XYZ file of C-alpha atoms in Angstrom:
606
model
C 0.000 0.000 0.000
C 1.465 3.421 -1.030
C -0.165 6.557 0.787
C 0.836 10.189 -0.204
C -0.115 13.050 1.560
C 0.529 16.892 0.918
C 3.406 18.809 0.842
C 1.704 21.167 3.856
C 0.748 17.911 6.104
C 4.482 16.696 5.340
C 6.184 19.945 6.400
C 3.917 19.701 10.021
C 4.895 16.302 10.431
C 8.665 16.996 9.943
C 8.590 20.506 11.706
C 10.371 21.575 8.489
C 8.956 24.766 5.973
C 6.807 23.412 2.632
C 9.659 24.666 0.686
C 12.357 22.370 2.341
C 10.038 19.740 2.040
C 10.309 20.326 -1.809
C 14.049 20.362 -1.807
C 14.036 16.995 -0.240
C 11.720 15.715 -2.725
C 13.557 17.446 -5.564
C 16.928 15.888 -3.857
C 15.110 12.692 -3.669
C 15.552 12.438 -0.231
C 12.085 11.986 0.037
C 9.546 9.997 -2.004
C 7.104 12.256 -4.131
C 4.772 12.637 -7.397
C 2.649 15.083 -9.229
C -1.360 15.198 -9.548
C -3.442 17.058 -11.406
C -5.575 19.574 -9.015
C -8.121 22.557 -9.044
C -4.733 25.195 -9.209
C -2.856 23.311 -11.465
C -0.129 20.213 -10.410
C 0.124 19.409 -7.055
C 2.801 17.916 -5.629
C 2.521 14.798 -3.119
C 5.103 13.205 -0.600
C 5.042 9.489 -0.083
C 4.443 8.363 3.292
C 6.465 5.861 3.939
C 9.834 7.549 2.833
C 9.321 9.591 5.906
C 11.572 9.555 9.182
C 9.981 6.731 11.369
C 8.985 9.659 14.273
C 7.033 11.785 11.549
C 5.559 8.322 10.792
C 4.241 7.712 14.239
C 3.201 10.829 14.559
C 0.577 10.900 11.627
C -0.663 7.417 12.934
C -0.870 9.309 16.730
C 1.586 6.630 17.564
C 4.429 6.445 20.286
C 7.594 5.298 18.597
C 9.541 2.656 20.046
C 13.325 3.714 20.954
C 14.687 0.541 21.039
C 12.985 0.027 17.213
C 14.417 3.305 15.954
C 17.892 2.434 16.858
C 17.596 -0.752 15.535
C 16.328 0.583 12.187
C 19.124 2.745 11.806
C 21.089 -0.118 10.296
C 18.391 -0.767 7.411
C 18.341 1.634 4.319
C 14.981 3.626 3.520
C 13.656 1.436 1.427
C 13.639 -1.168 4.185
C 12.071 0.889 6.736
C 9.741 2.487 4.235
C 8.535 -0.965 3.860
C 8.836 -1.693 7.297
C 6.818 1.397 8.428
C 4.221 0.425 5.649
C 3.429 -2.660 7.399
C 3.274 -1.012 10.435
C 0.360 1.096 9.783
C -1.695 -1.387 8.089
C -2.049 -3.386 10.794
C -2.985 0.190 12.814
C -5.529 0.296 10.202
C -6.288 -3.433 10.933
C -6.936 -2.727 14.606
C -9.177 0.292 14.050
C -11.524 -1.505 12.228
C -15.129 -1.594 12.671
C -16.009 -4.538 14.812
C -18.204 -5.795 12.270
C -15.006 -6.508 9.884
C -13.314 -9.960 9.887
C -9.360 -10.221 8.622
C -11.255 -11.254 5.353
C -13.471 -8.098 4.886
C -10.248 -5.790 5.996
C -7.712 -7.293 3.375
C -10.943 -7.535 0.485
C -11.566 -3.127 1.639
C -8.070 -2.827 1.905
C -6.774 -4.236 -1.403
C -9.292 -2.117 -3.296
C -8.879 1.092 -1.227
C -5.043 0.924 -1.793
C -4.852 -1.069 -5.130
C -2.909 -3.881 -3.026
C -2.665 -7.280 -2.757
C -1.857 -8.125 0.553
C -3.152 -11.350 1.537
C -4.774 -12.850 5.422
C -1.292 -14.844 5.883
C 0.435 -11.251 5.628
C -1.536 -9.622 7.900
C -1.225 -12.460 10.409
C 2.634 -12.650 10.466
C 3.056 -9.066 10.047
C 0.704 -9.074 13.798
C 2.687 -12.162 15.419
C 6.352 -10.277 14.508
C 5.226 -6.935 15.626
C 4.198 -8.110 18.556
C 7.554 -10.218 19.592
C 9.949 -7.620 18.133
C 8.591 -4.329 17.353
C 8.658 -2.332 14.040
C 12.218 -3.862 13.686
C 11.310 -7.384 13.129
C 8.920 -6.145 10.172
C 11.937 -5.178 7.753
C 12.696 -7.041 4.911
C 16.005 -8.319 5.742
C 16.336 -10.401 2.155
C 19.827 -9.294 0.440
C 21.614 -9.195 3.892
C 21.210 -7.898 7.045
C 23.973 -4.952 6.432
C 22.141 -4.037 3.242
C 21.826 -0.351 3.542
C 24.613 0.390 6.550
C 27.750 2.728 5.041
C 30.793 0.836 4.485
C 32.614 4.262 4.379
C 35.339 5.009 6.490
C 35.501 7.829 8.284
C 38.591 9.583 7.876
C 37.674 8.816 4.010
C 34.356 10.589 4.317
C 35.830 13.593 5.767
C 38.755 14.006 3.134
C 35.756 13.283 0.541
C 32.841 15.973 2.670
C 35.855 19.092 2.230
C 36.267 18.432 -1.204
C 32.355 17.926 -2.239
C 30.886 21.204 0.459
C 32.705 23.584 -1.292
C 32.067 26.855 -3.969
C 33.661 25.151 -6.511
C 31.013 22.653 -6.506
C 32.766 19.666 -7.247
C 30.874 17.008 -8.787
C 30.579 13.160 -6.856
C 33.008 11.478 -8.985
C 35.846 14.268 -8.981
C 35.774 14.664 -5.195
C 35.655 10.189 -4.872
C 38.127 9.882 -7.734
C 41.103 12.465 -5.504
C 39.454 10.191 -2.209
C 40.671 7.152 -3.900
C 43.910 8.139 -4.487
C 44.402 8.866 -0.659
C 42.281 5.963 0.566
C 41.910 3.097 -1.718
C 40.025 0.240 0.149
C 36.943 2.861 -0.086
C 33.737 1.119 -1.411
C 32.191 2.138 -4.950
C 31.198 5.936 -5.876
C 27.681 4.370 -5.420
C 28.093 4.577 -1.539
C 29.195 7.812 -1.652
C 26.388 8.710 -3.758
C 23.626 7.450 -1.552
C 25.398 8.955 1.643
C 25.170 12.394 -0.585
C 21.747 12.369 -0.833
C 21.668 12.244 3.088
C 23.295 15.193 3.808
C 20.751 18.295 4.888
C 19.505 20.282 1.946
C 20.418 23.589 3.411
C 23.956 22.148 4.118
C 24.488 21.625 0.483
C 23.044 25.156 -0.280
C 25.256 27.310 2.015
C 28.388 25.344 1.351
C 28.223 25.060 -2.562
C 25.914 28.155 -3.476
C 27.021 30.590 -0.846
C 25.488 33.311 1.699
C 22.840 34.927 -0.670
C 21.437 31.164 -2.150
C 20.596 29.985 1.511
C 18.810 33.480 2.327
C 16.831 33.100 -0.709
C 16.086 29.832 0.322
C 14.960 30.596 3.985
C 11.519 30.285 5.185
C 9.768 32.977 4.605
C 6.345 34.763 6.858
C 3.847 34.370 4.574
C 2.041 37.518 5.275
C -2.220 38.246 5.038
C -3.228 41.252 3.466
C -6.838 41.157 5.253
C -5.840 43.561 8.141
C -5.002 46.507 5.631
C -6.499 48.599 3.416
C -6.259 50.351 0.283
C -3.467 53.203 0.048
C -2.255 51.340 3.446
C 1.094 50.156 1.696
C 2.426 50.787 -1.917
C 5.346 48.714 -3.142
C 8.068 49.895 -5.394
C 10.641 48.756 -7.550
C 12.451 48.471 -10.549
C 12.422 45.762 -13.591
C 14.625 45.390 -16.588
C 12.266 44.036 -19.473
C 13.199 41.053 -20.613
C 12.629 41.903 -24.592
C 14.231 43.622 -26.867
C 13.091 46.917 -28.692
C 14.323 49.564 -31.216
C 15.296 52.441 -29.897
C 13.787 56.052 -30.234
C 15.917 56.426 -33.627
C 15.168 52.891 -34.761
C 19.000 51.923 -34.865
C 19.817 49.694 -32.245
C 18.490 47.812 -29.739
C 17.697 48.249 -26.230
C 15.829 46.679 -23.155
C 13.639 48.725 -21.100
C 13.439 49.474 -17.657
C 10.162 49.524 -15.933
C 9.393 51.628 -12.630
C 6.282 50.853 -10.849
C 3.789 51.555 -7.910
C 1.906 48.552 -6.409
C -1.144 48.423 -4.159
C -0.289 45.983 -1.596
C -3.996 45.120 -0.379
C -5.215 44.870 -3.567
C -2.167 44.400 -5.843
C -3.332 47.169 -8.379
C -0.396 48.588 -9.983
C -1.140 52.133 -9.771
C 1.065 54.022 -11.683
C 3.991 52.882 -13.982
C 6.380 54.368 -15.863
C 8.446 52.264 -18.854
C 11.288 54.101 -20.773
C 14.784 53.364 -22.261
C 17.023 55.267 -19.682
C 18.587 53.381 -15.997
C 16.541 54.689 -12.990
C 16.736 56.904 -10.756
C 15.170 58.887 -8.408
C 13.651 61.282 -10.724
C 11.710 58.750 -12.288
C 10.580 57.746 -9.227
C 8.824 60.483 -7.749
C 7.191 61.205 -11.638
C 5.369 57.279 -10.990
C 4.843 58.610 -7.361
C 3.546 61.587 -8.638
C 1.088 59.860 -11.354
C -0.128 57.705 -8.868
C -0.912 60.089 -6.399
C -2.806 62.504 -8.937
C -4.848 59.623 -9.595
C -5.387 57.481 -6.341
C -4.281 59.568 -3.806
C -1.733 59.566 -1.287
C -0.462 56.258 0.484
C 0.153 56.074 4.222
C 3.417 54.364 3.884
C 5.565 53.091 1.079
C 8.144 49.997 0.916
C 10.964 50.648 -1.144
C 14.247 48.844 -2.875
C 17.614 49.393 -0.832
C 19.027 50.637 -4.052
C 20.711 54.087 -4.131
C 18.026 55.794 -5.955
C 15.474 54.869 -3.505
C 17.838 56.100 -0.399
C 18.374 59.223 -2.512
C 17.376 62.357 -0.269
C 14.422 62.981 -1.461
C 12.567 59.942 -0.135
C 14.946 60.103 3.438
C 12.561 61.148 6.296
C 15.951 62.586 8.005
C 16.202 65.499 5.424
C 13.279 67.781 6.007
C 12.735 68.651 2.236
C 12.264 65.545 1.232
C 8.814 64.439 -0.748
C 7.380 62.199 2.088
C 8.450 63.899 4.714
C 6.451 66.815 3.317
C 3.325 64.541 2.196
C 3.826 62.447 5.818
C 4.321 58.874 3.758
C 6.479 56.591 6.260
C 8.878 54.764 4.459
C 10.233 50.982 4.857
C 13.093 50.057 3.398
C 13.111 46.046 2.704
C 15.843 43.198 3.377
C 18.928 43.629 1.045
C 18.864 41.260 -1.745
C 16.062 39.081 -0.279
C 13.208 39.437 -3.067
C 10.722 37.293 -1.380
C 10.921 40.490 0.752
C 8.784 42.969 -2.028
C 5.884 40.968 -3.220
C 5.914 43.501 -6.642
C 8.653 40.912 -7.650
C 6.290 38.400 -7.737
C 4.079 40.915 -10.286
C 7.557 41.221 -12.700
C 7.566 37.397 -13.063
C 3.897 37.452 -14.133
C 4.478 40.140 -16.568
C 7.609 38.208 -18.418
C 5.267 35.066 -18.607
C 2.314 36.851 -19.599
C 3.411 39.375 -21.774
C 7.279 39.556 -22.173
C 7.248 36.055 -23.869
C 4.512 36.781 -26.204
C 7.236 38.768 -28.224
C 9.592 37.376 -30.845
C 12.465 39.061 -29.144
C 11.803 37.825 -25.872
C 15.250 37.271 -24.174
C 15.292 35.582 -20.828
C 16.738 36.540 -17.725
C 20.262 36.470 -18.144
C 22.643 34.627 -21.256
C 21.659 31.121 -19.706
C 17.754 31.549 -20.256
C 18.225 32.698 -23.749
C 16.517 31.580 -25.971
C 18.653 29.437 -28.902
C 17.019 31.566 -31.368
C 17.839 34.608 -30.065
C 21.118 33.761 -30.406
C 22.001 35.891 -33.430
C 23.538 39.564 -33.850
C 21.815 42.808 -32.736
C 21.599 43.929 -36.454
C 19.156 40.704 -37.150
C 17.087 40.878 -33.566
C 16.556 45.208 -34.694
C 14.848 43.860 -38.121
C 11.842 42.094 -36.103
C 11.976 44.429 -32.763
C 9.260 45.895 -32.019
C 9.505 50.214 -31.696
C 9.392 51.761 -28.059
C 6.206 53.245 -28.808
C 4.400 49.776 -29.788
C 5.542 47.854 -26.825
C 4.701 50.636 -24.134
C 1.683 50.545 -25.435
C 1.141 46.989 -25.407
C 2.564 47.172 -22.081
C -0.325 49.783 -20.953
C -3.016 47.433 -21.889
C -1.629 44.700 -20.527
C -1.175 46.010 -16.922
C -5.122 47.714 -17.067
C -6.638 43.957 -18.238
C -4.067 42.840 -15.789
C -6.098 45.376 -12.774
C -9.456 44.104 -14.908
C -8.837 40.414 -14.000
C -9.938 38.398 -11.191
C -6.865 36.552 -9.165
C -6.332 33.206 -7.346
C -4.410 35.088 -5.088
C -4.360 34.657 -1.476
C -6.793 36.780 0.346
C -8.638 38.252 -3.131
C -11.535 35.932 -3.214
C -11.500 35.728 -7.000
C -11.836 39.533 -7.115
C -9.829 41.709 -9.957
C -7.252 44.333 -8.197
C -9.342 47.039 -8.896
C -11.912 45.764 -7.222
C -10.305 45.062 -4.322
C -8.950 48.044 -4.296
C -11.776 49.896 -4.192
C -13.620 47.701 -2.030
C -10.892 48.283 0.560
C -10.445 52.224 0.146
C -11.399 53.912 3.684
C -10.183 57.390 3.240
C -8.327 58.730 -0.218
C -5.993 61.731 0.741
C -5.664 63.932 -2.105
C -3.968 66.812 -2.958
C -6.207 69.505 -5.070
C -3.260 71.819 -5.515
C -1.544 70.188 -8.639
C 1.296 72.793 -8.782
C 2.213 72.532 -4.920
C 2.074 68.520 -5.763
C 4.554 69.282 -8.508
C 6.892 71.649 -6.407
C 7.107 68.326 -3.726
C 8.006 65.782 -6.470
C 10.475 68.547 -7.509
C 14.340 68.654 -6.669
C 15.239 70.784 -3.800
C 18.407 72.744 -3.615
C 20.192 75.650 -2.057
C 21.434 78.836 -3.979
C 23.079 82.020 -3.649
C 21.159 84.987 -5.149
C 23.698 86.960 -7.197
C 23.270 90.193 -9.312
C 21.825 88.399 -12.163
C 19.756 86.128 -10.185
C 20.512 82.556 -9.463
C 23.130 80.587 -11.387
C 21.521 77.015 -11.687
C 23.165 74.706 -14.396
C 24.564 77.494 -15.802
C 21.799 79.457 -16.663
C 20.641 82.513 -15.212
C 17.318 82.978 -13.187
C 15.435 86.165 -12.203
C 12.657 87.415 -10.683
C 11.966 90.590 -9.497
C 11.461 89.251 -5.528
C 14.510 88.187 -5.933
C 16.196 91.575 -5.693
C 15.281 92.064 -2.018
C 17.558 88.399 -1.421
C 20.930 89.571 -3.245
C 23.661 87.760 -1.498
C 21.311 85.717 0.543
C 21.043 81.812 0.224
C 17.553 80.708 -0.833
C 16.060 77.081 -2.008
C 15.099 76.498 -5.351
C 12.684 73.477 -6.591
C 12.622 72.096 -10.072
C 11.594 69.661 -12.219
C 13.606 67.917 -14.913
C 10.667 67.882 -17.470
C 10.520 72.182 -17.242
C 13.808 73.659 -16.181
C 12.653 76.740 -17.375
C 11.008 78.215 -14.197
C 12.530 77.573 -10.865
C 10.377 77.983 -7.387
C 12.064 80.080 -4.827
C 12.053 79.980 -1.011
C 13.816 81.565 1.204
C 15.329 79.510 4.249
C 12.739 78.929 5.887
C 10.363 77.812 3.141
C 8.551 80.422 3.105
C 7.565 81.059 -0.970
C 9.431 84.119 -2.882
C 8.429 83.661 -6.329
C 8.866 82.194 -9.847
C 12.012 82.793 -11.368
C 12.051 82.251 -15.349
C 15.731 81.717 -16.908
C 17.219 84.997 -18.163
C 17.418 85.371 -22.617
C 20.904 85.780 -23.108
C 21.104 88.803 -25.298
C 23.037 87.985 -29.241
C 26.321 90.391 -29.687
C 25.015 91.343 -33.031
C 21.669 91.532 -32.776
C 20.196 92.826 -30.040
C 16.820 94.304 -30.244
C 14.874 97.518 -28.646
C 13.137 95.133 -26.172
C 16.697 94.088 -24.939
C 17.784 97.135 -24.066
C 13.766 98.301 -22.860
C 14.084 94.970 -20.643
C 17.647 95.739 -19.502
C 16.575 99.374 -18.353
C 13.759 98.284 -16.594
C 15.810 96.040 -14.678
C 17.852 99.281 -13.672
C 15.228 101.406 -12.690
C 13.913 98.373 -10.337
C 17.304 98.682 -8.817
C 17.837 101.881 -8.406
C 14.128 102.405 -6.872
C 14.676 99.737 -4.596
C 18.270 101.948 -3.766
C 15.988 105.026 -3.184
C 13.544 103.109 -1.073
C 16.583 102.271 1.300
C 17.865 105.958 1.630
C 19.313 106.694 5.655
C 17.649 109.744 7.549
C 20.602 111.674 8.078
C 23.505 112.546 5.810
C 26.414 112.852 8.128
C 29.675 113.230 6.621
C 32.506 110.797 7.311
C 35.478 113.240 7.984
C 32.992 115.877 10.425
C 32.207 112.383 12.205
C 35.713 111.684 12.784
C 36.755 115.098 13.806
C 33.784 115.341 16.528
C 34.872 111.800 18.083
C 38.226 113.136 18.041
C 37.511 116.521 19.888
C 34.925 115.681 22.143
C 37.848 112.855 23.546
C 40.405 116.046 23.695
C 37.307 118.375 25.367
C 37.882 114.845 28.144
C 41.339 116.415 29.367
C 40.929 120.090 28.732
C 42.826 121.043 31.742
C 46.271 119.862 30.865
C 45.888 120.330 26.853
C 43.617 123.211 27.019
C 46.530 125.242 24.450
C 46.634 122.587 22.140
C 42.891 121.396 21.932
C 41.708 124.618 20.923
C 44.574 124.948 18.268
C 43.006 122.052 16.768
C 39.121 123.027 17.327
C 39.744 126.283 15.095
C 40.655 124.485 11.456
C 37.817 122.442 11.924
C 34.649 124.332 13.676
C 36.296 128.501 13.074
C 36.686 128.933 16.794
C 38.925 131.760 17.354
C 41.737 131.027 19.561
C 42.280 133.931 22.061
C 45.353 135.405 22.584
C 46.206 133.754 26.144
C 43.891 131.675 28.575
C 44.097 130.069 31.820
C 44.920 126.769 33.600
C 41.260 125.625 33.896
C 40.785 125.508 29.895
C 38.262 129.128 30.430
C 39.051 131.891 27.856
C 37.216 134.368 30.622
C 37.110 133.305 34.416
C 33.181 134.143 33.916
C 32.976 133.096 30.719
C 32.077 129.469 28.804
C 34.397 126.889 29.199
C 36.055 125.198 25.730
C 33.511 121.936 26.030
C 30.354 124.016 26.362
C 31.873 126.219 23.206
C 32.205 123.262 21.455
C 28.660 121.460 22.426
C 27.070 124.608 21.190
C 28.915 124.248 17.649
C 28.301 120.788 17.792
C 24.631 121.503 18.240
C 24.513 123.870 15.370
C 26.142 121.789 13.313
C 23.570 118.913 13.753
C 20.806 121.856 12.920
C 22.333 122.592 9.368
C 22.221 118.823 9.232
C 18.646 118.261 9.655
C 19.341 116.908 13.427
């Protein structure tokens, strides 16, 4: 009797992920075939070629130490057959009561499409009972059939060559064994002790670091406790098809930037086009999906350098999401079961990339044999940028049109899932202040002729109140012929247009009426600005300088006032006393000098 079960009940009763269970079928480790179900083939693991323990377990059965040290000897076959006998005769003892030996072998044999017989099921009793699931095995062929004849030392020296990079295959690494051990048994041994060693083992040792990640077990995540515009997905694909370029004279791939729902898996904006990405391109998809769905709560990007560019960094405070208040997650490094968008690139190479002539595979290996042939033959059947975009389009809306066997979409299409699922839409009415966010922000100077900015001259008249002072500037690539101001605190200054750079020989009336009208502007603003007072520099100087003399009259009193008279006309008199006073009664030199002082402010408009 041969019983399969799933790959899901397999991976419980080993403890192991579904996917590891497939390696070990793939590896042969473990017994499986293919059937024909509602989703396609489905893949089922033989029962018996289980571990003994995983056996017991599915019969709710208590195995036997003693037996499973004992069955270590045997090879898998034997205990496979051993383990099948086994669990007959737990079927044979959960039978109804109303069912003789005869009626269990006659259901059994056309239940299973066996042939056991009575005799069978009687010994198979009387020998489980005496010795346990041991004494079932088939010992024909010799006990020792299945126990490694390999030494150890052997097996070790054989183990370092085979669990390398270099990936060695079985006969290379026996073949240099031999040489060092010769009494070694056949490469057959070493074959079937191969095929024992742990799948993930082989993976780390002979693929590397990155193969076993991508072969992990991965949280397989349900999309029922978000909604619509919860979570968008980004990333980047290279096409897999070649086109014509813009000119029509070579050949190129495209690279595809796009925006995916992650509730519904609607790809909401996308943008296709014959140039590497960046992060330009990026916020233009973010941008066209915004404008037409609104804005996300949080997005999950690539760890490439374009998507840790600035202006998606919640750190710098200019950045696009920080100023639309999108969180952003950043997924694993090279882990793609990590951004479930990759899982929407392979679709779209099955679907539509191979409906194309020029489909070319992944990589050099997956090429197909009759693509093999020069670029000047491929660009005579290519189809031109325009045509496949285009195709492209209408693929990805019947691709939002059409109902999915996805996990948690009940048969639903991604648009209506997605609008199903859609609690609140935040939009933005404003479409220029949307395009100033999706712009490029950077810091300027403001100099005479405006702002330099890739070498081009900007100007506005706001601008001339900011001469010398840094402001920010936005732009976008697709119109770098306006530039938003701010000043440093983002508060909006203007729109400055690039300045016409005026011909040597033929410059027109409106040049120079332009040009003087700049002037003017200036020299009003200049007029605007004009001080109170006029105070000259050199009467400035000379007051400082006399009013510090006035300070110490009493011992320079001769000298001071021989120095007020070039400067203020106060006559010097002939002779004068010790305590600085022309006349006894009289003023003394500081208040003559405060009183021309205040006169002089009087002419001055003081």
């Amino acid at each position: 009797m041969n019983e399969w079960i799933d790959v899901k009940k397999a991976s419980e009763l080993l403890n192991i992920s579904e996917r590891a269970v497939r390696i070990r079928a793939n590896n042969l480790s473990l017994l499986s075939r293919y059937i024909k179900g509602r989703g396609g083939r489905k893949m089922e693991i033989l029962l018996s070629s289980l571990p003994e323990d995983a056996i017991a377990r599915y019969h709710h059965l208590e195995p036997a130490v003693p037996d499973l040290k004992e069955m270590e000897k045997f090879s898998g076959r034997q205990k496979a057959d051993a383990n099948n006998k086994a669990w007959i005769l737990e079927l044979y003892h959960k039978r109804d009561s109303d069912m003789t030996a005869d009626k269990f072998v006659e259901w059994y044999n056309r239940e299973y499409s066996a042939s056991i017989t009575k005799a069978n099921l009687f010994q198979w009793q009387k020998k489980m009972k005496e010795g346990g699931i041991a004494s079932l095995v088939d010992k024909r062929g010799g006990y020792n059939k299945g126990q490694t004849t390999i030494p150890a030392a052997a097996w070790d020296y054989f183990y370092s060559l085979y669990m390398t990079q270099q990936q060695r295959g079985v006969q290379l690494c026996y073949d240099h064994t031999r040489q060092k051990y010769p009494d070694i048994p056949s490469v057959y041994a070493f074959h079937r002790r191969v095929r024992k060693i742990d799948p993930y083992a082989i993976i780390y040792y002979r693929l590397g670091e990155n193969a076993l990640r991508d072969n992990l077990p991965y949280m397989e995540r349900s999309r029922l406790d978000i909604r619509s515009n919860d979570i968008w997905f980004s990333d980047h694909h290279r096409m897999d098809v070649f086109c014509q370029d813009e000119a029509g004279s070579r050949i190129c791939r495209l690279w595809l930037t796009a925006f995916y729902d992650a509730r519904s898996g609607k790809i909401v904006s996308h943008i296709c086009r014959n140039a590497a990405p960046n992060a330009t391109v990026i916020k233009r998809c973010f941008r066209a999906g915004v404008e037409s769905y609104g804005v996300p709560w949080e997005v999950y990007f690539d760890n490439g350098a374009d998507y840790r560019s600035k202006d998606f960094s919640q750190d710098y405070p200019l950045s696009l999401l920080k100023q639309l208040g999108v969180n952003t997650i950043y997924a694993t490094p090279y882990h793609g079961q990590a951004k479930p968008v990759e899982r929407f690139f392979r679709t779209l190479e099955e679907r539509f990339g191979k409906m194309f002539p020029t489909y070319t595979g992944r990589d050099a290996k997956q090429r197909p044999e009759q693509m093999r042939i020069s670029n000047e033959k491929i660009l005579t059947y290519a189809a031109p940028i325009g045509q496949f975009t285009q195709c492209l389009d209408n693929f990805i809306c019947e691709y939002n049109q059409s109902p999915s066997r996805g996990a948690d979409m009940g048969g639903k299409s991604p648009d209506e899932v997605y609008r199903q699922n859609l609690e609140v839409k935040r939009e933005i009415h404003d479409r220029n202040a949307l395009n100033i966010l999706c712009g490029t922000f950077e810091h300027r100077t403001v100099q005479k002729n405006g702002i330099a900015f890739k070498n081009r001259c900007y100007e506005c008249k706001e601008l001339l109140h900011y001469y010398k002072q840094e402001v920010i500037v936005s732009y976008t690539p697709d119109n770098l012929d306006e530039l938003n101001v701010f000043d440093s605190e983002m508060r909006f200054i203007g729109v400055a247009a690039a300045r016409v750079r005026t011909p040597f020989r033929h410059t027109t009336e409106e040049d120079y009426i332009k040009a003087q009208k700049e002037k003017k502007r200036v020299r009003k603003l200049v007029r605007e600005a004009k001080p109170v007072y006029e105070i000259d520099t050199m009467q400035l100087i000379a007051k400082n300088q006399l009013l510090e003399k006035v300070h110490n009259a009493e011992e320079t009193a001769p000298a001071a006032i021989e120095q007020i008279t070039p400067v203020f006309g106060v006559p010097v008199p002939a002779r004068e006393n010790v305590s600085g006073r022309i006349d006894p009664d009289g003023p003394s030199i500081e208040e003559i000098l405060m009183k021309k002082y205040q006169e002089e402010r009087k002419m001055l408009g003081g």
